[in-house]
């Protein structure tokens, strides 16, 4: 969503504006004396990722062959835990 903001308000609220650009994908037209002087947009490709996009990227990635081996080794090296409720 595009918002209009004065240069003074931008200076006072820069952190909030950058957060809205980053996390809400908002954009801003900066005005000085009521005239637009700049537009601030999210950096391309840096916006929020949907769950669908994340799952798609995960499904397309190549598995690390050493990962399964590392998981198996970590399970084997983990000390056994006694059942505290067992007698």
PDB file of C-alpha atoms in Angstrom, residues 27-62:
ATOM      1  CA  UNK A  27       5.687   2.177   0.035  1.00  0.00           C
ATOM      2  CA  UNK A  28       5.830   5.897   0.735  1.00  0.00           C
ATOM      3  CA  UNK A  29       5.757   9.093  -1.289  1.00  0.00           C
ATOM      4  CA  UNK A  30       7.808  11.710   0.550  1.00  0.00           C
ATOM      5  CA  UNK A  31       6.503  15.259   0.252  1.00  0.00           C
ATOM      6  CA  UNK A  32       8.142  18.587   0.964  1.00  0.00           C
ATOM      7  CA  UNK A  33       5.793  21.570   1.167  1.00  0.00           C
ATOM      8  CA  UNK A  34       3.015  19.374  -0.226  1.00  0.00           C
ATOM      9  CA  UNK A  35       4.989  18.457  -3.355  1.00  0.00           C
ATOM     10  CA  UNK A  36       6.192  14.873  -3.928  1.00  0.00           C
ATOM     11  CA  UNK A  37       9.996  14.660  -3.960  1.00  0.00           C
ATOM     12  CA  UNK A  38      10.746  10.955  -3.526  1.00  0.00           C
ATOM     13  CA  UNK A  39       9.248   7.495  -3.390  1.00  0.00           C
ATOM     14  CA  UNK A  40      10.517   4.835  -0.988  1.00  0.00           C
ATOM     15  CA  UNK A  41       9.825   1.260  -2.097  1.00  0.00           C
ATOM     16  CA  UNK A  42      10.692  -2.174  -0.718  1.00  0.00           C
ATOM     17  CA  UNK A  43      13.850  -3.635  -2.211  1.00  0.00           C
ATOM     18  CA  UNK A  44      12.873  -6.135  -4.945  1.00  0.00           C
ATOM     19  CA  UNK A  45      12.798  -9.681  -3.635  1.00  0.00           C
ATOM     20  CA  UNK A  46      13.043  -8.617  -0.005  1.00  0.00           C
ATOM     21  CA  UNK A  47       9.348  -8.653   0.821  1.00  0.00           C
ATOM     22  CA  UNK A  48       7.560 -11.160   2.966  1.00  0.00           C
ATOM     23  CA  UNK A  49       7.487 -14.737   1.724  1.00  0.00           C
ATOM     24  CA  UNK A  50       4.242 -16.664   1.711  1.00  0.00           C
ATOM     25  CA  UNK A  51       4.029 -20.161   3.133  1.00  0.00           C
ATOM     26  CA  UNK A  52       3.394 -21.449  -0.376  1.00  0.00           C
ATOM     27  CA  UNK A  53       6.597 -19.812  -1.662  1.00  0.00           C
ATOM     28  CA  UNK A  54       8.612 -21.182   1.258  1.00  0.00           C
ATOM     29  CA  UNK A  55       7.291 -24.727   0.789  1.00  0.00           C
ATOM     30  CA  UNK A  56       7.922 -24.536  -2.930  1.00  0.00           C
ATOM     31  CA  UNK A  57      11.521 -23.427  -2.390  1.00  0.00           C
ATOM     32  CA  UNK A  58      12.021 -26.155   0.207  1.00  0.00           C
ATOM     33  CA  UNK A  59      10.648 -28.824  -2.126  1.00  0.00           C
ATOM     34  CA  UNK A  60      12.921 -27.695  -4.953  1.00  0.00           C
ATOM     35  CA  UNK A  61      16.097 -27.700  -2.869  1.00  0.00           C
ATOM     36  CA  UNK A  62      18.629 -30.510  -3.060  1.00  0.00           C
TER      37      UNK A  62
END
